Amino acid sequence: MRIDTTPIDALLPDLIALRRDLHAHPELGFEEHRTAGIVADALRAIGLEVTTGVGGTGVVGTLRNGAGNGALGFRADMDALPFAEQTGLPYASTRAGVFHGCGHDGHTATLLGAARHLAATRAFSGTVHFIFQPAEEGLGGAGAMVRDGLFERFPCDRVFALHNWPDLPLGAARTRAGPIMASADKFEITLTGRGGHAAMPHQTPDAILAASELVQQLNTIVARRVEATQSAVLSVTKIAGGHAHNVLPASVSIMGTVRTFDAAVQDRIEASIRAMAAGVALSSETEVSVDYIRYYPATINDSAAVDCALAAARAVCDDVAVSPVPAFTSEDFAFMLRERPGAYLWLGQADAEHRAPLHHPSYDFNERALPLGIAWFTALAEQLLPRE
């Protein structure tokens, strides 16, 4: 059964204006004070119970209707990215070096639209918690909300979230059971010698040469230390050391990222990095330190929740399918999915005017996706919390 989007269409002018205002005034993770205030005021205006300051700057709006005992959590992220916009749009960012380059302004407007629509139609019986989380971009705002008692204070049977997806055309939707997004780890390795004159390398361990050897070894880990049936990515993204042509630096640092879908593979890669670093340090007579941080777990969808997400998408979109493969990008909705069953959906947004990928200076959220996202959340509420 298709969702009637006619009532949703009436909400769009105000939601588009709100989305563009958020786009023009972006805020970084845990700094979303203005955004959180706008969200809280909008939720109060439609009669929801509103709690602010959850996990820092997070906001939760609660809508109750009927005698149903079920409860759902719908999540949107609010933060922007720390880089400059190059869209030339009339509502472009007014803050230098801060930009909604991932569409979280659109996600926030979408979930506010779903709250407004469900508060008006009330075609469900139970409770819906609208979760507006801070700091998705690398700072773990979802984890902060969980640690702040999100699901104890706002019990949810299942949780759902969507993300606009420029790799899919507008009107398409994809998800899958099991892993859909990778875990995200970062490492920094520092190799330290003594430093010295470049004309007398025999007098000091060469940290640059040691770092070069280590980078080559690190790039063999996935090919030679991870089972061929498993998937992983290891990328060295930064090497820093030295300041003059005739000086051997005292230390060199190597930075990179690791992406996996399986904790055992994650363990294997970390152990290999540490072993290789220790081996190079021994052979080069340098000292080594390894800082390895696992900041986001893999995003793992519950299979039953995926069935619900796909059913809701079919009531909204013309092109709905199971994604054959996960993505190696990461998502901190993973913290919520570790606590409650749920599903994460990719909602297509590509058309002739919206081709830029996520995290690109010319990216802009496609406002034609707004009614699709609102209708998807609506369909989930109506299907999982049926009115008696």
Tab-separated table of C-alpha atoms in Angstrom:
chain	number	residue	atom	x	y	z
A	1	MET	CA	0.000	0.000	0.000
A	2	ARG	CA	1.422	3.360	-1.071
A	3	ILE	CA	1.702	6.231	1.380
A	4	ASP	CA	-0.392	9.272	0.419
A	5	THR	CA	2.177	12.080	0.226
A	6	THR	CA	-0.374	14.838	-0.458
A	7	PRO	CA	-0.510	15.978	3.198
A	8	ILE	CA	3.301	15.824	3.311
A	9	ASP	CA	3.570	18.113	0.291
A	10	ALA	CA	1.847	20.870	2.276
A	11	LEU	CA	4.697	20.743	4.841
A	12	LEU	CA	7.482	21.129	2.298
A	13	PRO	CA	7.759	24.934	1.873
A	14	ASP	CA	8.358	25.447	5.587
A	15	LEU	CA	10.703	22.451	5.830
A	16	ILE	CA	12.726	23.623	2.833
A	17	ALA	CA	13.073	27.076	4.405
A	18	LEU	CA	14.168	25.463	7.672
A	19	ARG	CA	16.660	23.196	5.896
A	20	ARG	CA	18.201	26.145	4.057
A	21	ASP	CA	18.467	28.121	7.281
A	22	LEU	CA	20.325	25.220	8.911
A	23	HIS	CA	22.539	24.956	5.839
A	24	ALA	CA	23.423	28.645	6.073
A	25	HIS	CA	24.232	28.344	9.794
A	26	PRO	CA	26.109	25.035	10.199
A	27	GLU	CA	27.535	23.912	13.523
A	28	LEU	CA	30.211	21.336	14.306
A	29	GLY	CA	29.800	18.328	16.584
A	30	PHE	CA	28.730	19.060	20.168
A	31	GLU	CA	28.384	22.742	19.184
A	32	GLU	CA	24.886	22.430	17.670
A	33	HIS	CA	23.299	24.838	20.164
A	34	ARG	CA	21.413	26.927	17.613
A	35	THR	CA	20.332	23.851	15.650
A	36	ALA	CA	19.191	22.038	18.795
A	37	GLY	CA	17.205	25.094	19.860
A	38	ILE	CA	15.424	25.259	16.501
A	39	VAL	CA	14.639	21.529	16.689
A	40	ALA	CA	13.355	21.726	20.270
A	41	ASP	CA	11.123	24.731	19.490
A	42	ALA	CA	9.731	23.016	16.390
A	43	LEU	CA	8.890	19.874	18.376
A	44	ARG	CA	7.245	21.827	21.198
A	45	ALA	CA	5.167	23.746	18.655
A	46	ILE	CA	3.437	20.515	17.593
A	47	GLY	CA	2.836	19.344	21.148
A	48	LEU	CA	5.590	16.798	21.660
A	49	GLU	CA	7.334	16.101	24.954
A	50	VAL	CA	10.831	17.525	24.475
A	51	THR	CA	14.071	16.702	26.286
A	52	THR	CA	17.239	18.646	25.519
A	53	GLY	CA	20.882	18.174	26.450
A	54	VAL	CA	20.891	14.416	25.835
A	55	GLY	CA	24.465	13.336	25.207
A	56	GLY	CA	25.563	16.960	25.037
A	57	THR	CA	23.449	18.847	22.501
A	58	GLY	CA	21.061	16.032	21.570
A	59	VAL	CA	17.282	16.502	21.507
A	60	VAL	CA	14.534	13.887	21.862
A	61	GLY	CA	10.902	14.570	21.051
A	62	THR	CA	8.295	12.025	22.175
A	63	LEU	CA	4.922	11.525	20.509
A	64	ARG	CA	2.391	9.212	22.165
A	65	ASN	CA	-0.885	8.124	20.631
A	66	GLY	CA	-3.501	5.467	21.368
A	67	ALA	CA	-3.260	2.536	23.712
A	68	GLY	CA	-0.413	0.715	21.968
A	69	ASN	CA	2.561	-0.325	24.086
A	70	GLY	CA	5.137	-0.446	21.302
A	71	ALA	CA	7.842	2.200	20.939
A	72	LEU	CA	10.066	3.163	18.025
A	73	GLY	CA	13.111	5.410	17.790
A	74	PHE	CA	13.731	7.489	14.653
A	75	ARG	CA	17.120	9.190	14.454
A	76	ALA	CA	18.605	12.127	12.532
A	77	ASP	CA	22.076	13.693	12.840
A	78	MET	CA	22.541	17.471	13.138
A	79	ASP	CA	26.250	18.333	12.808
A	80	ALA	CA	28.235	19.808	9.930
A	81	LEU	CA	31.766	19.250	8.629
A	82	PRO	CA	34.934	21.334	9.101
A	83	PHE	CA	35.658	22.341	5.495
A	84	ALA	CA	34.713	25.102	3.090
A	85	GLU	CA	31.650	25.048	0.841
A	86	GLN	CA	32.001	25.698	-2.899
A	87	THR	CA	28.400	25.499	-4.125
A	88	GLY	CA	27.652	29.158	-4.803
A	89	LEU	CA	24.133	28.612	-3.481
A	90	PRO	CA	22.139	31.607	-2.193
A	91	TYR	CA	21.824	29.811	1.156
A	92	ALA	CA	25.483	28.746	1.324
A	93	SER	CA	27.250	28.532	4.671
A	94	THR	CA	27.812	31.852	6.408
A	95	ARG	CA	30.537	30.307	8.589
A	96	ALA	CA	34.023	30.086	7.114
A	97	GLY	CA	35.296	26.529	7.057
A	98	VAL	CA	32.071	24.926	8.298
A	99	PHE	CA	29.676	23.264	5.855
A	100	HIS	CA	26.758	20.836	5.742
A	101	GLY	CA	28.627	18.664	3.266
A	102	CYS	CA	26.935	15.414	4.265
A	103	GLY	CA	23.266	16.413	4.276
A	104	HIS	CA	22.596	16.403	7.993
A	105	ASP	CA	20.608	19.598	7.504
A	106	GLY	CA	18.328	17.577	5.233
A	107	HIS	CA	18.149	14.684	7.694
A	108	THR	CA	17.099	17.080	10.468
A	109	ALA	CA	14.408	18.646	8.281
A	110	THR	CA	13.205	15.193	7.225
A	111	LEU	CA	12.749	13.947	10.771
A	112	LEU	CA	11.046	17.179	11.824
A	113	GLY	CA	8.709	16.696	8.879
A	114	ALA	CA	7.955	13.144	9.993
A	115	ALA	CA	7.200	14.392	13.509
A	116	ARG	CA	4.844	17.059	12.159
A	117	HIS	CA	3.080	14.637	9.845
A	118	LEU	CA	2.637	11.897	12.448
A	119	ALA	CA	1.480	14.415	15.063
A	120	ALA	CA	-1.181	15.579	12.623
A	121	THR	CA	-2.364	12.211	11.264
A	122	ARG	CA	-1.857	10.012	14.357
A	123	ALA	CA	-2.397	6.914	12.233
A	124	PHE	CA	-0.482	4.757	14.708
A	125	SER	CA	-0.893	3.462	18.243
A	126	GLY	CA	2.098	3.589	20.555
A	127	THR	CA	5.117	5.832	21.105
A	128	VAL	CA	7.600	7.359	18.694
A	129	HIS	CA	10.812	8.967	19.954
A	130	PHE	CA	12.356	11.409	17.463
A	131	ILE	CA	16.085	11.380	18.235
A	132	PHE	CA	18.180	14.306	17.002
A	133	GLN	CA	21.776	13.443	17.729
A	134	PRO	CA	24.900	15.597	17.778
A	135	ALA	CA	28.394	14.920	16.520
A	136	GLU	CA	28.043	12.086	14.029
A	137	GLU	CA	31.115	13.204	12.084
A	138	GLY	CA	33.869	11.390	13.941
A	139	LEU	CA	33.011	12.425	17.502
A	140	GLY	CA	30.574	9.646	18.410
A	141	GLY	CA	27.490	11.644	19.352
A	142	ALA	CA	25.316	8.536	19.164
A	143	GLY	CA	27.558	6.846	21.696
A	144	ALA	CA	27.329	9.917	23.940
A	145	MET	CA	23.525	9.744	23.843
A	146	VAL	CA	23.591	6.025	24.659
A	147	ARG	CA	25.923	6.627	27.615
A	148	ASP	CA	23.573	9.367	28.777
A	149	GLY	CA	20.821	6.759	29.155
A	150	LEU	CA	19.053	7.273	25.827
A	151	PHE	CA	17.257	3.940	25.779
A	152	GLU	CA	16.631	3.798	29.508
A	153	ARG	CA	15.019	7.248	29.430
A	154	PHE	CA	13.300	6.722	26.065
A	155	PRO	CA	12.650	2.977	25.682
A	156	CYS	CA	12.569	1.779	22.075
A	157	ASP	CA	11.742	-1.652	20.707
A	158	ARG	CA	13.523	-0.807	17.450
A	159	VAL	CA	15.479	2.127	16.053
A	160	PHE	CA	15.710	3.334	12.462
A	161	ALA	CA	17.718	5.928	10.544
A	162	LEU	CA	18.268	6.936	6.944
A	163	HIS	CA	21.066	8.657	5.087
A	164	ASN	CA	20.847	10.394	1.738
A	165	TRP	CA	22.949	8.476	-0.778
A	166	PRO	CA	24.313	10.259	-3.877
A	167	ASP	CA	25.400	6.915	-5.363
A	168	LEU	CA	21.709	6.037	-5.839
A	169	PRO	CA	19.198	7.872	-8.032
A	170	LEU	CA	16.428	9.887	-6.440
A	171	GLY	CA	13.556	7.534	-5.642
A	172	ALA	CA	15.755	4.520	-4.898
A	173	ALA	CA	16.246	2.876	-1.493
A	174	ARG	CA	18.700	0.202	-0.352
A	175	THR	CA	19.545	-1.622	2.850
A	176	ARG	CA	20.739	-5.068	3.880
A	177	ALA	CA	20.780	-7.428	6.837
A	178	GLY	CA	24.020	-7.645	8.791
A	179	PRO	CA	26.843	-5.167	8.177
A	180	ILE	CA	25.950	-2.141	6.061
A	181	MET	CA	28.742	0.246	7.127
A	182	ALA	CA	32.257	-0.500	8.319
A	183	SER	CA	33.925	0.047	11.649
A	184	ALA	CA	36.362	2.969	11.671
A	185	ASP	CA	39.751	2.820	13.378
A	186	LYS	CA	42.610	5.288	13.199
A	187	PHE	CA	46.269	4.723	13.932
A	188	GLU	CA	49.293	6.942	14.440
A	189	ILE	CA	52.760	5.442	14.605
A	190	THR	CA	55.790	7.468	15.655
A	191	LEU	CA	59.309	6.234	14.866
A	192	THR	CA	62.035	8.037	16.787
A	193	GLY	CA	65.808	8.075	16.224
A	194	ARG	CA	68.236	10.742	17.408
A	195	GLY	CA	68.381	13.040	14.410
A	196	GLY	CA	71.607	14.207	12.812
A	197	HIS	CA	73.450	15.464	9.767
A	198	ALA	CA	72.240	14.041	6.472
A	199	ALA	CA	75.829	13.687	5.297
A	200	MET	CA	76.595	11.345	8.202
A	201	PRO	CA	73.652	8.863	8.300
A	202	HIS	CA	75.844	6.221	9.953
A	203	GLN	CA	75.761	8.238	13.165
A	204	THR	CA	71.979	8.102	13.736
A	205	PRO	CA	69.069	5.751	13.100
A	206	ASP	CA	67.206	6.930	9.978
A	207	ALA	CA	63.564	7.438	11.008
A	208	ILE	CA	62.518	8.353	7.457
A	209	LEU	CA	63.922	5.138	6.021
A	210	ALA	CA	62.308	3.142	8.831
A	211	ALA	CA	58.953	4.822	8.202
A	212	SER	CA	59.216	4.101	4.488
A	213	GLU	CA	59.856	0.423	5.171
A	214	LEU	CA	56.915	0.306	7.586
A	215	VAL	CA	54.500	1.904	5.124
A	216	GLN	CA	55.347	-0.768	2.571
A	217	GLN	CA	54.789	-3.503	5.128
A	218	LEU	CA	51.481	-2.044	6.335
A	219	ASN	CA	50.141	-2.215	2.802
A	220	THR	CA	50.617	-5.991	2.777
A	221	ILE	CA	48.410	-6.641	5.811
A	222	VAL	CA	45.045	-6.930	4.052
A	223	ALA	CA	46.504	-9.024	1.242
A	224	ARG	CA	48.537	-11.367	3.437
A	225	ARG	CA	47.120	-11.326	6.972
A	226	VAL	CA	43.356	-11.193	6.319
A	227	GLU	CA	41.486	-14.236	5.045
A	228	ALA	CA	40.544	-13.852	1.381
A	229	THR	CA	36.834	-14.347	2.139
A	230	GLN	CA	36.870	-11.367	4.527
A	231	SER	CA	36.840	-7.672	3.643
A	232	ALA	CA	39.021	-4.903	5.018
A	233	VAL	CA	40.717	-1.660	4.042
A	234	LEU	CA	43.939	-0.230	5.451
A	235	SER	CA	45.059	3.150	4.117
A	236	VAL	CA	48.087	5.179	5.130
A	237	THR	CA	46.956	8.780	4.796
A	238	LYS	CA	49.764	10.905	6.260
A	239	ILE	CA	53.537	10.799	6.722
A	240	ALA	CA	55.183	13.699	8.549
A	241	GLY	CA	58.831	14.270	9.367
A	242	GLY	CA	61.775	16.449	8.503
A	243	HIS	CA	62.231	20.159	7.919
A	244	ALA	CA	65.472	20.648	5.962
A	245	HIS	CA	67.286	19.002	3.050
A	246	ASN	CA	70.432	18.314	5.059
A	247	VAL	CA	68.996	17.148	8.374
A	248	LEU	CA	67.854	13.669	9.310
A	249	PRO	CA	64.785	14.197	11.526
A	250	ALA	CA	64.621	12.788	15.016
A	251	SER	CA	61.152	11.390	14.457
A	252	VAL	CA	58.610	10.575	11.740
A	253	SER	CA	54.910	9.912	12.189
A	254	ILE	CA	52.608	7.755	10.083
A	255	MET	CA	48.828	8.093	10.221
A	256	GLY	CA	46.060	6.047	8.648
A	257	THR	CA	42.715	4.320	8.927
A	258	VAL	CA	41.416	0.759	9.058
A	259	ARG	CA	37.901	-0.296	8.008
A	260	THR	CA	36.416	-3.736	8.714
A	261	PHE	CA	33.076	-5.475	9.239
A	262	ASP	CA	34.200	-8.219	11.634
A	263	ALA	CA	35.728	-7.809	15.102
A	264	ALA	CA	38.096	-10.760	14.625
A	265	VAL	CA	39.507	-9.159	11.458
A	266	GLN	CA	39.804	-5.880	13.327
A	267	ASP	CA	41.820	-7.623	16.074
A	268	ARG	CA	44.056	-9.322	13.510
A	269	ILE	CA	44.872	-6.073	11.733
A	270	GLU	CA	45.653	-4.162	14.912
A	271	ALA	CA	47.947	-6.936	16.122
A	272	SER	CA	49.705	-6.998	12.734
A	273	ILE	CA	50.265	-3.243	12.768
A	274	ARG	CA	51.813	-3.429	16.229
A	275	ALA	CA	54.013	-6.402	15.316
A	276	MET	CA	55.259	-4.813	12.089
A	277	ALA	CA	56.030	-1.529	13.838
A	278	ALA	CA	57.992	-3.335	16.532
A	279	GLY	CA	59.909	-5.316	13.908
A	280	VAL	CA	60.894	-2.261	11.886
A	281	ALA	CA	61.923	-0.439	15.058
A	282	LEU	CA	64.175	-3.352	16.008
A	283	SER	CA	65.820	-3.614	12.605
A	284	SER	CA	66.297	0.161	12.224
A	285	GLU	CA	67.376	0.841	15.817
A	286	THR	CA	64.572	3.369	16.242
A	287	GLU	CA	61.997	3.524	18.985
A	288	VAL	CA	58.330	3.140	18.114
A	289	SER	CA	54.988	4.064	19.647
A	290	VAL	CA	51.632	2.955	18.223
A	291	ASP	CA	48.389	4.749	19.043
A	292	TYR	CA	45.450	2.688	17.739
A	293	ILE	CA	41.912	3.979	18.343
A	294	ARG	CA	38.679	2.150	17.510
A	295	TYR	CA	36.255	5.045	17.331
A	296	TYR	CA	33.211	3.600	15.475
A	297	PRO	CA	32.027	-0.013	15.439
A	298	ALA	CA	30.543	-1.584	12.321
A	299	THR	CA	26.910	-0.712	11.615
A	300	ILE	CA	25.045	-4.016	11.873
A	301	ASN	CA	21.396	-4.158	10.788
A	302	ASP	CA	18.925	-6.556	12.389
A	303	SER	CA	17.439	-8.848	9.739
A	304	ALA	CA	13.821	-8.530	10.934
A	305	ALA	CA	14.155	-4.743	11.108
A	306	VAL	CA	15.563	-4.733	7.574
A	307	ASP	CA	12.410	-6.510	6.371
A	308	CYS	CA	10.370	-3.737	8.005
A	309	ALA	CA	12.574	-1.027	6.483
A	310	LEU	CA	12.215	-2.510	3.012
A	311	ALA	CA	8.453	-2.897	3.369
A	312	ALA	CA	8.158	0.752	4.381
A	313	ALA	CA	10.398	1.794	1.486
A	314	ARG	CA	8.200	-0.067	-0.995
A	315	ALA	CA	5.286	2.072	0.181
A	316	VAL	CA	7.274	5.153	-0.785
A	317	CYS	CA	9.897	4.457	-3.475
A	318	ASP	CA	9.721	2.885	-6.924
A	319	ASP	CA	13.197	1.330	-6.784
A	320	VAL	CA	13.723	-0.733	-3.633
A	321	ALA	CA	16.213	-3.578	-3.268
A	322	VAL	CA	18.609	-5.320	-0.923
A	323	SER	CA	22.119	-3.924	-1.281
A	324	PRO	CA	24.469	-6.724	-2.348
A	325	VAL	CA	27.450	-5.230	-0.510
A	326	PRO	CA	28.055	-2.943	2.486
A	327	ALA	CA	29.990	0.321	2.313
A	328	PHE	CA	33.433	0.909	3.808
A	329	THR	CA	32.389	4.321	5.100
A	330	SER	CA	31.360	4.434	8.755
A	331	GLU	CA	28.367	5.658	10.757
A	332	ASP	CA	27.922	6.150	14.490
A	333	PHE	CA	24.294	4.972	14.388
A	334	ALA	CA	26.218	1.742	15.005
A	335	PHE	CA	26.263	2.600	18.725
A	336	MET	CA	22.461	2.658	18.822
A	337	LEU	CA	22.204	-0.591	16.850
A	338	ARG	CA	24.456	-2.286	19.415
A	339	GLU	CA	21.831	-1.469	22.055
A	340	ARG	CA	18.574	-2.025	20.164
A	341	PRO	CA	17.620	-3.927	16.985
A	342	GLY	CA	17.045	-1.708	14.026
A	343	ALA	CA	18.024	-0.787	10.485
A	344	TYR	CA	19.845	1.898	8.537
A	345	LEU	CA	18.608	2.820	5.053
A	346	TRP	CA	20.298	4.506	2.092
A	347	LEU	CA	17.878	6.880	0.325
A	348	GLY	CA	18.885	7.910	-3.186
A	349	GLN	CA	19.233	11.588	-3.999
A	350	ALA	CA	21.095	11.782	-7.316
A	351	ASP	CA	19.544	13.695	-10.214
A	352	ALA	CA	20.811	16.126	-12.848
A	353	GLU	CA	21.458	18.862	-10.270
A	354	HIS	CA	22.720	16.653	-7.431
A	355	ARG	CA	25.668	14.536	-8.484
A	356	ALA	CA	28.364	15.551	-6.006
A	357	PRO	CA	29.360	12.842	-3.505
A	358	LEU	CA	29.135	13.172	0.258
A	359	HIS	CA	31.906	15.265	1.862
A	360	HIS	CA	32.556	17.138	-1.412
A	361	PRO	CA	32.796	20.970	-1.482
A	362	SER	CA	29.996	21.187	-4.072
A	363	TYR	CA	27.618	18.759	-2.341
A	364	ASP	CA	24.052	19.850	-1.557
A	365	PHE	CA	21.148	17.873	-0.095
A	366	ASN	CA	18.420	17.182	-2.654
A	367	GLU	CA	15.212	18.659	-1.265
A	368	ARG	CA	13.178	16.406	-3.566
A	369	ALA	CA	14.181	13.586	-1.201
A	370	LEU	CA	12.445	15.260	1.751
A	371	PRO	CA	8.935	13.861	1.108
A	372	LEU	CA	10.380	10.380	0.487
A	373	GLY	CA	12.181	10.343	3.821
A	374	ILE	CA	9.153	11.710	5.674
A	375	ALA	CA	6.915	9.104	4.067
A	376	TRP	CA	9.380	6.311	4.938
A	377	PHE	CA	9.375	7.186	8.625
A	378	THR	CA	5.582	7.513	8.472
A	379	ALA	CA	5.206	4.087	6.874
A	380	LEU	CA	7.402	2.528	9.562
A	381	ALA	CA	5.269	4.005	12.346
A	382	GLU	CA	2.005	2.987	10.715
A	383	GLN	CA	3.192	-0.546	9.879
A	384	LEU	CA	4.943	-1.340	13.166
A	385	LEU	CA	2.551	0.495	15.486
A	386	PRO	CA	-0.802	-0.215	13.802
A	387	ARG	CA	-3.765	1.773	14.997
A	388	GLU	CA	-6.327	-0.386	16.796
